[in-house]
PDB file of C-alpha atoms in Angstrom:
ATOM      1  CA  MET A  14      92.691  39.369 180.276  1.00  0.00           C
ATOM      2  CA  ASN A  15      93.111  37.324 183.391  1.00  0.00           C
ATOM      3  CA  GLY A  16      95.577  38.657 185.977  1.00  0.00           C
ATOM      4  CA  HIS A  17      96.853  35.092 186.598  1.00  0.00           C
ATOM      5  CA  GLN A  18      97.876  34.392 183.043  1.00  0.00           C
ATOM      6  CA  LEU A  19     101.554  33.749 182.568  1.00  0.00           C
ATOM      7  CA  PHE A  20     101.937  35.228 179.120  1.00  0.00           C
ATOM      8  CA  SER A  21     101.926  38.905 178.157  1.00  0.00           C
ATOM      9  CA  PHE A  22      99.999  40.232 175.207  1.00  0.00           C
ATOM     10  CA  GLU A  23     103.358  41.197 173.677  1.00  0.00           C
ATOM     11  CA  LYS A  24     103.824  38.300 171.241  1.00  0.00           C
ATOM     12  CA  GLY A  25     103.424  35.678 173.892  1.00  0.00           C
ATOM     13  CA  VAL A  26     106.527  36.583 175.890  1.00  0.00           C
ATOM     14  CA  PRO A  27     106.333  34.581 179.158  1.00  0.00           C
ATOM     15  CA  LEU A  28     106.347  36.434 182.444  1.00  0.00           C
ATOM     16  CA  LYS A  29     107.876  35.221 185.688  1.00  0.00           C
ATOM     17  CA  GLN A  30     105.670  32.489 187.103  1.00  0.00           C
ATOM     18  CA  HIS A  31     104.498  34.473 190.175  1.00  0.00           C
ATOM     19  CA  ILE A  32     103.710  37.679 188.294  1.00  0.00           C
ATOM     20  CA  GLY A  33     100.316  38.268 186.681  1.00  0.00           C
ATOM     21  CA  VAL A  34      99.774  40.209 183.495  1.00  0.00           C
ATOM     22  CA  ASP A  35      97.677  42.891 185.166  1.00  0.00           C
ATOM     23  CA  TYR A  36     100.504  43.632 187.602  1.00  0.00           C
ATOM     24  CA  TYR A  37     102.958  43.875 184.705  1.00  0.00           C
ATOM     25  CA  LEU A  38     100.671  46.368 182.922  1.00  0.00           C
ATOM     26  CA  TYR A  39     100.603  48.619 186.017  1.00  0.00           C
ATOM     27  CA  ILE A  40     104.402  48.593 186.079  1.00  0.00           C
ATOM     28  CA  LYS A  41     104.476  49.392 182.367  1.00  0.00           C
ATOM     29  CA  ALA A  42     101.980  52.269 182.890  1.00  0.00           C
ATOM     30  CA  PHE A  43     104.143  53.829 185.615  1.00  0.00           C
ATOM     31  CA  HIS A  44     107.247  53.406 183.371  1.00  0.00           C
ATOM     32  CA  LEU A  45     105.535  55.247 180.538  1.00  0.00           C
ATOM     33  CA  ILE A  46     104.258  58.036 182.807  1.00  0.00           C
ATOM     34  CA  PHE A  47     107.716  58.809 184.142  1.00  0.00           C
ATOM     35  CA  VAL A  48     109.351  58.488 180.717  1.00  0.00           C
ATOM     36  CA  ILE A  49     106.872  61.083 179.420  1.00  0.00           C
ATOM     37  CA  THR A  50     107.564  63.493 182.273  1.00  0.00           C
ATOM     38  CA  TYR A  51     111.308  62.897 181.839  1.00  0.00           C
ATOM     39  CA  PHE A  52     111.178  63.829 178.189  1.00  0.00           C
ATOM     40  CA  ALA A  53     109.076  66.876 179.027  1.00  0.00           C
ATOM     41  CA  GLY A  54     111.939  68.044 181.207  1.00  0.00           C
ATOM     42  CA  LEU A  55     114.519  67.266 178.558  1.00  0.00           C
ATOM     43  CA  PHE A  56     112.530  69.114 175.925  1.00  0.00           C
ATOM     44  CA  TYR A  57     112.036  72.236 178.028  1.00  0.00           C
ATOM     45  CA  MET A  58     115.558  72.487 179.498  1.00  0.00           C
ATOM     46  CA  PRO A  59     117.315  73.465 176.200  1.00  0.00           C
ATOM     47  CA  ARG A  60     114.487  75.923 175.559  1.00  0.00           C
ATOM     48  CA  LEU A  61     115.299  77.622 178.834  1.00  0.00           C
ATOM     49  CA  MET A  62     118.966  77.635 177.770  1.00  0.00           C
ATOM     50  CA  VAL A  63     117.936  79.473 174.566  1.00  0.00           C
ATOM     51  CA  TYR A  64     116.112  82.062 176.651  1.00  0.00           C
ATOM     52  CA  LEU A  65     119.157  82.475 178.888  1.00  0.00           C
ATOM     53  CA  VAL A  66     121.483  83.079 175.945  1.00  0.00           C
ATOM     54  CA  GLU A  67     119.035  85.606 174.480  1.00  0.00           C
ATOM     55  CA  ALA A  68     118.571  87.275 177.879  1.00  0.00           C
ATOM     56  CA  SER A  69     122.317  87.871 178.126  1.00  0.00           C
ATOM     57  CA  ASP A  70     122.088  90.053 174.990  1.00  0.00           C
ATOM     58  CA  ARG A  71     119.477  92.310 176.545  1.00  0.00           C
ATOM     59  CA  PRO A  72     120.282  95.562 178.363  1.00  0.00           C
ATOM     60  CA  GLN A  73     121.896  95.066 181.762  1.00  0.00           C
ATOM     61  CA  ALA A  74     118.845  96.238 183.685  1.00  0.00           C
ATOM     62  CA  GLU A  75     116.659  93.639 181.988  1.00  0.00           C
ATOM     63  CA  SER A  76     119.163  90.749 182.070  1.00  0.00           C
ATOM     64  CA  ASP A  77     119.812  91.230 185.810  1.00  0.00           C
ATOM     65  CA  ILE A  78     116.124  90.479 186.372  1.00  0.00           C
ATOM     66  CA  ILE A  79     115.492  87.794 183.713  1.00  0.00           C
ATOM     67  CA  ILE A  80     118.601  85.620 184.119  1.00  0.00           C
ATOM     68  CA  PRO A  81     118.176  84.795 187.847  1.00  0.00           C
ATOM     69  CA  GLN A  82     114.553  83.932 187.202  1.00  0.00           C
ATOM     70  CA  LEU A  83     115.420  81.625 184.318  1.00  0.00           C
ATOM     71  CA  GLN A  84     118.161  80.024 186.402  1.00  0.00           C
ATOM     72  CA  LEU A  85     115.645  79.335 189.186  1.00  0.00           C
ATOM     73  CA  MET A  86     113.265  77.742 186.646  1.00  0.00           C
ATOM     74  CA  MET A  87     116.142  75.558 185.373  1.00  0.00           C
ATOM     75  CA  ARG A  88     116.985  74.317 188.891  1.00  0.00           C
ATOM     76  CA  ARG A  89     113.357  73.490 189.636  1.00  0.00           C
ATOM     77  CA  LEU A  90     112.836  71.780 186.283  1.00  0.00           C
ATOM     78  CA  TRP A  91     115.972  69.631 186.655  1.00  0.00           C
ATOM     79  CA  GLN A  92     115.747  68.796 190.355  1.00  0.00           C
ATOM     80  CA  ILE A  93     111.988  68.398 190.739  1.00  0.00           C
ATOM     81  CA  ILE A  94     110.883  66.958 187.372  1.00  0.00           C
ATOM     82  CA  THR A  95     113.691  65.780 185.115  1.00  0.00           C
ATOM     83  CA  VAL A  96     115.981  63.862 187.485  1.00  0.00           C
ATOM     84  CA  PRO A  97     113.248  62.207 189.638  1.00  0.00           C
ATOM     85  CA  SER A  98     111.402  61.143 186.488  1.00  0.00           C
ATOM     86  CA  ALA A  99     114.572  59.697 185.004  1.00  0.00           C
ATOM     87  CA  ILE A 100     115.251  57.628 188.124  1.00  0.00           C
ATOM     88  CA  LEU A 101     111.716  56.353 188.472  1.00  0.00           C
ATOM     89  CA  GLY A 102     111.407  55.656 184.760  1.00  0.00           C
ATOM     90  CA  LEU A 103     114.647  53.647 184.896  1.00  0.00           C
ATOM     91  CA  ILE A 104     113.550  51.716 188.000  1.00  0.00           C
ATOM     92  CA  PHE A 105     110.217  50.703 186.464  1.00  0.00           C
ATOM     93  CA  GLY A 106     111.899  49.893 183.144  1.00  0.00           C
ATOM     94  CA  LEU A 107     114.438  47.638 184.816  1.00  0.00           C
ATOM     95  CA  TYR A 108     111.688  46.048 186.845  1.00  0.00           C
ATOM     96  CA  MET A 109     109.810  45.265 183.629  1.00  0.00           C
ATOM     97  CA  LEU A 110     112.895  43.531 182.276  1.00  0.00           C
ATOM     98  CA  TRP A 111     113.231  41.568 185.510  1.00  0.00           C
ATOM     99  CA  ILE A 112     109.591  40.487 185.225  1.00  0.00           C
ATOM    100  CA  ASN A 113     109.948  39.772 181.520  1.00  0.00           C
ATOM    101  CA  PRO A 114     113.646  38.850 180.975  1.00  0.00           C
ATOM    102  CA  PHE A 115     112.857  37.145 177.651  1.00  0.00           C
ATOM    103  CA  LEU A 116     112.526  40.608 176.130  1.00  0.00           C
ATOM    104  CA  LEU A 117     116.318  40.865 176.247  1.00  0.00           C
ATOM    105  CA  GLY A 118     116.386  38.172 173.586  1.00  0.00           C
ATOM    106  CA  LYS A 119     114.492  40.402 171.161  1.00  0.00           C
ATOM    107  CA  SER A 120     116.539  42.365 168.633  1.00  0.00           C
ATOM    108  CA  TRP A 121     114.242  45.409 168.862  1.00  0.00           C
ATOM    109  CA  MET A 122     114.755  45.577 172.638  1.00  0.00           C
ATOM    110  CA  LEU A 123     118.558  45.460 172.295  1.00  0.00           C
ATOM    111  CA  ILE A 124     118.490  48.274 169.746  1.00  0.00           C
ATOM    112  CA  LYS A 125     116.117  50.222 171.967  1.00  0.00           C
ATOM    113  CA  LEU A 126     118.640  49.874 174.818  1.00  0.00           C
ATOM    114  CA  VAL A 127     121.294  51.328 172.541  1.00  0.00           C
ATOM    115  CA  PHE A 128     119.093  54.413 172.087  1.00  0.00           C
ATOM    116  CA  VAL A 129     118.550  54.509 175.859  1.00  0.00           C
ATOM    117  CA  GLY A 130     122.334  54.564 176.223  1.00  0.00           C
ATOM    118  CA  LEU A 131     122.469  57.508 173.795  1.00  0.00           C
ATOM    119  CA  LEU A 132     119.767  59.198 175.812  1.00  0.00           C
ATOM    120  CA  PHE A 133     121.900  58.747 178.932  1.00  0.00           C
ATOM    121  CA  LEU A 134     124.820  60.462 177.186  1.00  0.00           C
ATOM    122  CA  TYR A 135     122.487  63.248 176.045  1.00  0.00           C
ATOM    123  CA  HIS A 136     121.302  63.604 179.656  1.00  0.00           C
ATOM    124  CA  ILE A 137     124.888  63.886 180.973  1.00  0.00           C
ATOM    125  CA  LYS A 138     125.807  66.518 178.409  1.00  0.00           C
ATOM    126  CA  THR A 139     122.650  68.494 179.077  1.00  0.00           C
ATOM    127  CA  TYR A 140     123.512  68.373 182.781  1.00  0.00           C
ATOM    128  CA  ARG A 141     126.934  69.876 182.009  1.00  0.00           C
ATOM    129  CA  PHE A 142     125.274  72.681 180.051  1.00  0.00           C
ATOM    130  CA  TYR A 143     122.864  73.210 182.948  1.00  0.00           C
ATOM    131  CA  LYS A 144     125.757  73.544 185.452  1.00  0.00           C
ATOM    132  CA  ALA A 145     127.605  75.908 183.127  1.00  0.00           C
ATOM    133  CA  PHE A 146     124.531  78.164 182.880  1.00  0.00           C
ATOM    134  CA  LEU A 147     124.106  78.218 186.643  1.00  0.00           C
ATOM    135  CA  GLN A 148     127.765  79.250 186.971  1.00  0.00           C
ATOM    136  CA  GLY A 149     127.321  81.857 184.261  1.00  0.00           C
ATOM    137  CA  ASN A 150     130.082  80.591 181.963  1.00  0.00           C
ATOM    138  CA  CYS A 151     128.267  78.899 179.038  1.00  0.00           C
ATOM    139  CA  GLN A 152     129.437  80.529 175.762  1.00  0.00           C
ATOM    140  CA  LEU A 153     127.375  78.556 173.222  1.00  0.00           C
ATOM    141  CA  SER A 154     124.833  80.221 170.957  1.00  0.00           C
ATOM    142  CA  ALA A 155     121.033  80.151 171.034  1.00  0.00           C
ATOM    143  CA  ARG A 156     121.070  78.406 167.649  1.00  0.00           C
ATOM    144  CA  PHE A 157     123.195  75.593 169.082  1.00  0.00           C
ATOM    145  CA  PHE A 158     120.662  74.932 171.839  1.00  0.00           C
ATOM    146  CA  ARG A 159     117.773  75.010 169.369  1.00  0.00           C
ATOM    147  CA  ILE A 160     119.524  72.232 167.463  1.00  0.00           C
ATOM    148  CA  TRP A 161     120.503  70.459 170.708  1.00  0.00           C
ATOM    149  CA  ASN A 162     116.868  70.536 171.748  1.00  0.00           C
ATOM    150  CA  GLU A 163     116.000  68.241 168.821  1.00  0.00           C
ATOM    151  CA  GLY A 164     118.370  65.502 169.962  1.00  0.00           C
ATOM    152  CA  ALA A 165     115.888  64.234 172.527  1.00  0.00           C
ATOM    153  CA  THR A 166     113.153  64.411 169.865  1.00  0.00           C
ATOM    154  CA  LEU A 167     115.050  62.072 167.532  1.00  0.00           C
ATOM    155  CA  ILE A 168     115.765  59.580 170.348  1.00  0.00           C
ATOM    156  CA  LEU A 169     112.155  59.695 171.433  1.00  0.00           C
ATOM    157  CA  PHE A 170     110.922  58.926 167.903  1.00  0.00           C
ATOM    158  CA  ALA A 171     113.359  56.041 167.600  1.00  0.00           C
ATOM    159  CA  VAL A 172     112.331  54.511 170.958  1.00  0.00           C
ATOM    160  CA  ILE A 173     108.601  54.830 170.206  1.00  0.00           C
ATOM    161  CA  PHE A 174     108.906  53.229 166.791  1.00  0.00           C
ATOM    162  CA  LEU A 175     111.012  50.359 168.209  1.00  0.00           C
ATOM    163  CA  ALA A 176     108.551  49.798 171.103  1.00  0.00           C
ATOM    164  CA  ILE A 177     105.447  49.855 168.850  1.00  0.00           C
ATOM    165  CA  LEU A 178     106.644  48.158 165.686  1.00  0.00           C
ATOM    166  CA  LYS A 179     109.045  45.742 167.403  1.00  0.00           C
ATOM    167  CA  ASP A 180     110.227  42.909 165.117  1.00  0.00           C
ATOM    168  CA  SER A 181     108.057  44.055 162.218  1.00  0.00           C
ATOM    169  CA  ILE A 182     110.081  47.239 161.733  1.00  0.00           C
ATOM    170  CA  HIS A 183     111.952  47.628 158.446  1.00  0.00           C
ATOM    171  CA  TRP A 184     115.285  49.017 159.514  1.00  0.00           C
ATOM    172  CA  ILE A 185     116.203  50.684 156.215  1.00  0.00           C
ATOM    173  CA  PHE A 186     112.990  52.692 156.087  1.00  0.00           C
ATOM    174  CA  GLY A 187     113.146  53.304 159.819  1.00  0.00           C
ATOM    175  CA  LEU A 188     116.617  54.857 159.550  1.00  0.00           C
ATOM    176  CA  LEU A 189     115.604  56.843 156.432  1.00  0.00           C
ATOM    177  CA  GLY A 190     112.585  58.138 158.386  1.00  0.00           C
ATOM    178  CA  LEU A 191     114.785  59.168 161.272  1.00  0.00           C
ATOM    179  CA  PHE A 192     117.219  61.040 159.002  1.00  0.00           C
ATOM    180  CA  GLY A 193     114.261  62.623 157.272  1.00  0.00           C
ATOM    181  CA  LEU A 194     112.910  63.840 160.603  1.00  0.00           C
ATOM    182  CA  ALA A 195     116.326  65.242 161.523  1.00  0.00           C
ATOM    183  CA  PHE A 196     116.422  67.110 158.183  1.00  0.00           C
ATOM    184  CA  LEU A 197     112.928  68.560 158.751  1.00  0.00           C
ATOM    185  CA  LEU A 198     113.809  69.685 162.292  1.00  0.00           C
ATOM    186  CA  LEU A 199     116.997  71.417 161.094  1.00  0.00           C
ATOM    187  CA  LEU A 200     115.089  72.993 158.227  1.00  0.00           C
ATOM    188  CA  GLY A 201     112.515  74.306 160.659  1.00  0.00           C
ATOM    189  CA  ILE A 202     115.227  75.825 162.858  1.00  0.00           C
ATOM    190  CA  ARG A 203     116.827  77.483 159.838  1.00  0.00           C
ATOM    191  CA  LEU A 204     113.412  78.924 158.664  1.00  0.00           C
ATOM    192  CA  TYR A 205     112.697  80.176 162.163  1.00  0.00           C
ATOM    193  CA  LYS A 206     116.052  81.972 162.267  1.00  0.00           C
ATOM    194  CA  HIS A 207     115.465  83.426 158.793  1.00  0.00           C
ATOM    195  CA  ASN A 208     111.980  84.743 159.682  1.00  0.00           C
ATOM    196  CA  ARG A 209     113.263  86.129 162.964  1.00  0.00           C
ATOM    197  CA  ASN A 210     116.112  87.992 161.287  1.00  0.00           C
ATOM    198  CA  LYS A 211     113.718  89.269 158.645  1.00  0.00           C
ATOM    199  CA  ASN A 212     111.236  90.558 161.209  1.00  0.00           C
ATOM    200  CA  GLY A 213     113.918  91.733 163.614  1.00  0.00           C
TER     201      GLY A 213
END
């Protein structure tokens, strides 16, 4: 595909006149890279919160060693990976929309942006949990954070299906699939808890 073409491969959506397709694809690649690393941080952060809750139930001698180490891991994960990836992913995503503003006229993009808004709210709430753990005053259970951990998974599935299927998506089946995934995730958490109690 010629770098001087003025149309993207995405259903003939025109690019800005001075931007080539190859350049647009590089921007898209960077956007995807930082979105992936951002979700990696969001997936691992609630897992560290589960470990912190469980560590607080250990004997004092063990928890005094484990908790500071987990808090250090949380700070590094949030400050070095999660937040920078979120900022860079957002910058490249907005730049893609600036290059290709016609995408904003697509229904799938508008719905995707709704899920991005939900992701932002999820990010803010996770940050509040993160600060509470660093201050040592989070009282929520490990089971809660296992369920909370799946929130980012559901949003990721929704965003990927929207980005790949675009206008061809059947919304009824898409929503049913999302609810089905949520049910399976909650069932998996319940089975994990049952097996753990049985073996514990």
